[in-house]
Amino acid sequence: MRDKVSIGLLGLGVVGSGVIKLIENHQEKLVHQLGCEVSVKSVLVRSLDKTRNVEVDRTFLTTNPDDIINDPEIDVIVEVMGGIEETYQYILNAFANKKHVVTANKDLVALYGTNLEAAARKNKCDFYYEASVAGGIPILRGIADGLSSDRIQKVMGIVNGTTNYILTKMSNEGFSYLDALKEAQELGFAEADPTADVEGLDAARKMAILGRLAFSTDVALEDVEVTGIKSLELEDLQYGDKFGYAMKLIGYAQSKDHQIEVSVQPTLLSKEHPLADVKNEYNAVYVYGEAVGETMFYGPGAGSLPTATAVVSDLVTVIKNMRLGVSGTHSLEARFKKELRSADQRSGQYYLRIHVKDRVGAFSEISTLFNDLEISFKRILQTPIKKRESAEIILVTHQTSLDNFQHALDQLKKLEVVLQLKSYYKVEGDAAYELAGTTKTLS
Amino acid sequence: MRDKVSIGLLGLGVVGSGVIKLIENHQEKLVHQLGCEVSVKSVLVRSLDKTRNVEVDRTFLTTNPDDIINDPEIDVIVEVMGGIEETYQYILNAFANKKHVVTANKDLVALYGTNLEAAARKNKCDFYYEASVAGGIPILRGIADGLSSDRIQKVMGIVNGTTNYILTKMSNEGFSYLDALKEAQELGFAEADPTADVEGLDAARKMAILGRLAFSTDVALEDVEVTGIKSLELEDLQYGDKFGYAMKLIGYAQSKDHQIEVSVQPTLLSKEHPLADVKNEYNAVYVYGEAVGETMFYGPGAGSLPTATAVVSDLVTVIKNMRLGVSGTHSLEARFKKELRSADQRSGQYYLRIHVKDRVGAFSEISTLFNDLEISFKRILQTPIKKRESAEIILVTHQTSLDNFQHALDQLKKLEVVLQLKSYYKVEGDAAYELAGTTKTLS
């Protein structure tokens, strides 16, 4: 057995520099845990001459991936370069060369995770990707190991720090969406092109990965229904607040009788729900297990050192497995054939805001429409709109099927009394404690 | 290799019945994860005739521990009987017979954990005890695996559900301590004899275990300084609330330069701190790592199935290790000699409530006393007390050493103007984001 494990690092950006710092600063702890030294042997970079915020001997750098992937002395590849197709090939080649791989690349794992697990298994290699979901929070292990004996029914996540920061600003300080986005960009919590974040795609990738692990089925990225936060209006956050809800971009992965649904959508979340208190750029993942009930894992969803912590913890696991001779035995293979729930099988509570003509019987028409569809209301608020002969109606429904609710929306739009259907959002957490199989009530 | 793993269960109470239910209900998942069947072969009980809330074939029951500990067909002992000295002997004997052990027994692990780890190591056996701390929350793995690459600086825990339930009732509904305790007892959240909970001993046991894992040093139960909640007065919760603090029984384990302090004490926690929102009987453990920053693990701290989830997840790990031939390789051995921090090395913020004579210059005398000790105030509130010639003064200090603060208390009591020192509590979370090494600020 080697008395030293050599790492090849693909990428030396924000996370890559963090990985190098952690391996250097915590060498003593690593040696104690692993009984061997760990060192970074080579690093793939785009340019040899760039100034970096970590000291790396220039002789370690290379611009040729083959220098790393084909180096027989390198045991583990740590991929923190990002990108998809090219990176996918590098990792497949690494497995073919019997190298273990740790990655932080959510785009890649969301798209090709299942194939990569299979390639790792075939080559008896380890493949770990804790850092791909919720940065420094050890949530994948939490699900795979900590709750391994339970049957997970529901995962809800605030898994995108940018949008959570924006929503916190809107809620707490009354910022508009655009002003909040601008501030997030100035503080470095949002990128110059925030599309993937604000349209929910980044969160969708993480939910696909979480759904796969939680339900042992091959959730594909295109299975995730996605709605972003770009069209959110402050009014809806304020009405929500008045009713006891916080607006959050929530990723859902739910399973019932092995039929699953995975989505990302702006949600009015009961302030009693543990996720409602997650503020600013923080992430959290709420897991509801049949036996354990409610658990939540909270922490930083991004950042150089938090993400590097997850990468190096994976690395510790990989090296332990190597030294114990059990590499490649932990790969995840789906137990269940994927079956998605249809709209009539999915139920929820919904908030909607409608502008109607301000005349006698207006509300009665709307109420009749919902009544005919057997949708009842939990909350109703009607207020006149100044200087116009119209009124604003806010409704929160009780549980109904998604199918039925969509039907109601279609019919609403056709009513002559309805001027505009302003917005509608999922409502969650009112019934968090009434989940299948439990009669527990919390005050 | 056996195609079936046999378990011996010591105890068939609340947790034991949960373990049996989980193993039966999740057999298919266990077989998939482990590639073998798992079954409970014998169960140690006090009486063979007791009615139980789980169906167990009577032929599986025994009142003789040797039937289990000496049974060569039993691979793993699950200890959920409680007790200390006798149980300790059973487990030592189990290790001597090369059986792996999973326990939920915090009293035992807090007292003899270090010895038991050593005995397991010596016999190449596994020893896991996730359920001993915070029931269903996978916090021990979170620290040992998920944050394995980080250097943990601080652990803060709400690790006793009974006291958190009582404090929630007092805060939210204005109950007195005694009324809240009574309600907790009626609902089954507090035992008939609540001493170990309300005096903080139960929390202290868990903090000793957490401190050991977080700092890799042999924290003993007697190293934990403990203050319970029995003498809490509602007034202090209400003043705290007014100042933006929630009263919580917080377990602390902190390390600086490998000098540690571990304590359990009622604390006024900033409402901005993630632990401040943990309500009712829920538990949560907040971990501050040098690299990862703030993380928190939240969930049920007790209960049959949540605790059984942690036990069976440990069992899954033990059986995986058996099948991979790596049993006994994960034991925890302290890396650092224990060194406790002295009172002058410990600093904090403090709240205090004093009754003084209501006369000119009263506050000035007190203010001079603190000023001479270089303790400055963050908040001051003085209100007259009706129908008495006295006034109540509430102070919240800035950071000062514990030593210095105790010195101030001694001098205060001697002041002629001071009628009574009513109470004092630690204040936490104002400076949570100013921890060593980070300049991060959160709004």
PDB file of N, CA, C and O in Angstrom, chain B residues 393-415:
ATOM      1  N   ILE B 393     -32.806  47.042  37.348  1.00  0.00           N
ATOM      2  CA  ILE B 393     -31.865  47.389  36.270  1.00  0.00           C
ATOM      3  C   ILE B 393     -31.505  46.118  35.497  1.00  0.00           C
ATOM      4  O   ILE B 393     -31.172  45.096  36.090  1.00  0.00           O
ATOM      5  N   ILE B 394     -31.629  46.222  34.166  1.00  0.00           N
ATOM      6  CA  ILE B 394     -31.239  45.104  33.303  1.00  0.00           C
ATOM      7  C   ILE B 394     -30.038  45.563  32.497  1.00  0.00           C
ATOM      8  O   ILE B 394     -30.068  46.633  31.885  1.00  0.00           O
ATOM      9  N   LEU B 395     -29.015  44.758  32.495  1.00  0.00           N
ATOM     10  CA  LEU B 395     -27.803  45.100  31.745  1.00  0.00           C
ATOM     11  C   LEU B 395     -27.437  43.971  30.796  1.00  0.00           C
ATOM     12  O   LEU B 395     -27.591  42.801  31.146  1.00  0.00           O
ATOM     13  N   VAL B 396     -26.970  44.322  29.619  1.00  0.00           N
ATOM     14  CA  VAL B 396     -26.322  43.331  28.751  1.00  0.00           C
ATOM     15  C   VAL B 396     -24.938  43.871  28.452  1.00  0.00           C
ATOM     16  O   VAL B 396     -24.796  44.993  27.953  1.00  0.00           O
ATOM     17  N   THR B 397     -23.928  43.091  28.788  1.00  0.00           N
ATOM     18  CA  THR B 397     -22.546  43.567  28.605  1.00  0.00           C
ATOM     19  C   THR B 397     -22.052  43.279  27.191  1.00  0.00           C
ATOM     20  O   THR B 397     -22.636  42.470  26.466  1.00  0.00           O
ATOM     21  N   HIS B 398     -20.987  43.943  26.818  1.00  0.00           N
ATOM     22  CA  HIS B 398     -20.212  43.511  25.656  1.00  0.00           C
ATOM     23  C   HIS B 398     -19.330  42.336  26.089  1.00  0.00           C
ATOM     24  O   HIS B 398     -19.381  41.920  27.247  1.00  0.00           O
ATOM     25  N   GLN B 399     -18.514  41.816  25.196  1.00  0.00           N
ATOM     26  CA  GLN B 399     -17.629  40.700  25.526  1.00  0.00           C
ATOM     27  C   GLN B 399     -16.713  41.044  26.703  1.00  0.00           C
ATOM     28  O   GLN B 399     -16.137  42.128  26.758  1.00  0.00           O
ATOM     29  N   THR B 400     -16.596  40.094  27.615  1.00  0.00           N
ATOM     30  CA  THR B 400     -15.642  40.240  28.717  1.00  0.00           C
ATOM     31  C   THR B 400     -15.226  38.836  29.148  1.00  0.00           C
ATOM     32  O   THR B 400     -15.877  37.867  28.774  1.00  0.00           O
ATOM     33  N   SER B 401     -14.166  38.741  29.918  1.00  0.00           N
ATOM     34  CA  SER B 401     -13.772  37.396  30.344  1.00  0.00           C
ATOM     35  C   SER B 401     -14.709  36.935  31.461  1.00  0.00           C
ATOM     36  O   SER B 401     -15.237  37.744  32.216  1.00  0.00           O
ATOM     37  N   LEU B 402     -14.895  35.631  31.558  1.00  0.00           N
ATOM     38  CA  LEU B 402     -15.761  35.061  32.588  1.00  0.00           C
ATOM     39  C   LEU B 402     -15.237  35.438  33.976  1.00  0.00           C
ATOM     40  O   LEU B 402     -15.987  35.789  34.881  1.00  0.00           O
ATOM     41  N   ASP B 403     -13.931  35.364  34.103  1.00  0.00           N
ATOM     42  CA  ASP B 403     -13.222  35.734  35.307  1.00  0.00           C
ATOM     43  C   ASP B 403     -13.602  37.149  35.757  1.00  0.00           C
ATOM     44  O   ASP B 403     -14.003  37.382  36.898  1.00  0.00           O
ATOM     45  N   ASN B 404     -13.493  38.073  34.822  1.00  0.00           N
ATOM     46  CA  ASN B 404     -13.787  39.470  35.071  1.00  0.00           C
ATOM     47  C   ASN B 404     -15.258  39.658  35.455  1.00  0.00           C
ATOM     48  O   ASN B 404     -15.585  40.392  36.370  1.00  0.00           O
ATOM     49  N   PHE B 405     -16.119  38.938  34.749  1.00  0.00           N
ATOM     50  CA  PHE B 405     -17.539  39.055  35.025  1.00  0.00           C
ATOM     51  C   PHE B 405     -17.857  38.542  36.423  1.00  0.00           C
ATOM     52  O   PHE B 405     -18.626  39.155  37.170  1.00  0.00           O
ATOM     53  N   GLN B 406     -17.250  37.427  36.807  1.00  0.00           N
ATOM     54  CA  GLN B 406     -17.491  36.880  38.148  1.00  0.00           C
ATOM     55  C   GLN B 406     -16.996  37.849  39.226  1.00  0.00           C
ATOM     56  O   GLN B 406     -17.625  38.016  40.260  1.00  0.00           O
ATOM     57  N   HIS B 407     -15.902  38.487  38.925  1.00  0.00           N
ATOM     58  CA  HIS B 407     -15.349  39.508  39.803  1.00  0.00           C
ATOM     59  C   HIS B 407     -16.366  40.643  39.976  1.00  0.00           C
ATOM     60  O   HIS B 407     -16.619  41.103  41.095  1.00  0.00           O
ATOM     61  N   ALA B 408     -16.977  41.065  38.879  1.00  0.00           N
ATOM     62  CA  ALA B 408     -17.986  42.127  38.920  1.00  0.00           C
ATOM     63  C   ALA B 408     -19.174  41.701  39.783  1.00  0.00           C
ATOM     64  O   ALA B 408     -19.679  42.488  40.591  1.00  0.00           O
ATOM     65  N   LEU B 409     -19.598  40.448  39.632  1.00  0.00           N
ATOM     66  CA  LEU B 409     -20.730  39.953  40.421  1.00  0.00           C
ATOM     67  C   LEU B 409     -20.410  40.018  41.918  1.00  0.00           C
ATOM     68  O   LEU B 409     -21.225  40.465  42.727  1.00  0.00           O
ATOM     69  N   ASP B 410     -19.208  39.573  42.287  1.00  0.00           N
ATOM     70  CA  ASP B 410     -18.803  39.594  43.696  1.00  0.00           C
ATOM     71  C   ASP B 410     -18.861  41.016  44.249  1.00  0.00           C
ATOM     72  O   ASP B 410     -19.355  41.243  45.357  1.00  0.00           O
ATOM     73  N   GLN B 411     -18.343  41.947  43.493  1.00  0.00           N
ATOM     74  CA  GLN B 411     -18.308  43.336  43.963  1.00  0.00           C
ATOM     75  C   GLN B 411     -19.716  43.938  44.025  1.00  0.00           C
ATOM     76  O   GLN B 411     -20.025  44.705  44.930  1.00  0.00           O
ATOM     77  N   LEU B 412     -20.536  43.587  43.034  1.00  0.00           N
ATOM     78  CA  LEU B 412     -21.916  44.086  42.985  1.00  0.00           C
ATOM     79  C   LEU B 412     -22.649  43.762  44.275  1.00  0.00           C
ATOM     80  O   LEU B 412     -23.325  44.605  44.855  1.00  0.00           O
ATOM     81  N   LYS B 413     -22.522  42.502  44.689  1.00  0.00           N
ATOM     82  CA  LYS B 413     -23.248  42.032  45.875  1.00  0.00           C
ATOM     83  C   LYS B 413     -22.871  42.832  47.115  1.00  0.00           C
ATOM     84  O   LYS B 413     -23.641  42.929  48.062  1.00  0.00           O
ATOM     85  N   LYS B 414     -21.651  43.389  47.104  1.00  0.00           N
ATOM     86  CA  LYS B 414     -21.190  44.134  48.284  1.00  0.00           C
ATOM     87  C   LYS B 414     -21.652  45.586  48.285  1.00  0.00           C
ATOM     88  O   LYS B 414     -21.540  46.272  49.293  1.00  0.00           O
ATOM     89  N   LEU B 415     -22.123  46.076  47.124  1.00  0.00           N
ATOM     90  CA  LEU B 415     -22.544  47.481  47.059  1.00  0.00           C
ATOM     91  C   LEU B 415     -23.763  47.702  47.946  1.00  0.00           C
ATOM     92  O   LEU B 415     -24.728  46.944  47.874  1.00  0.00           O
TER      93      LEU B 415
END
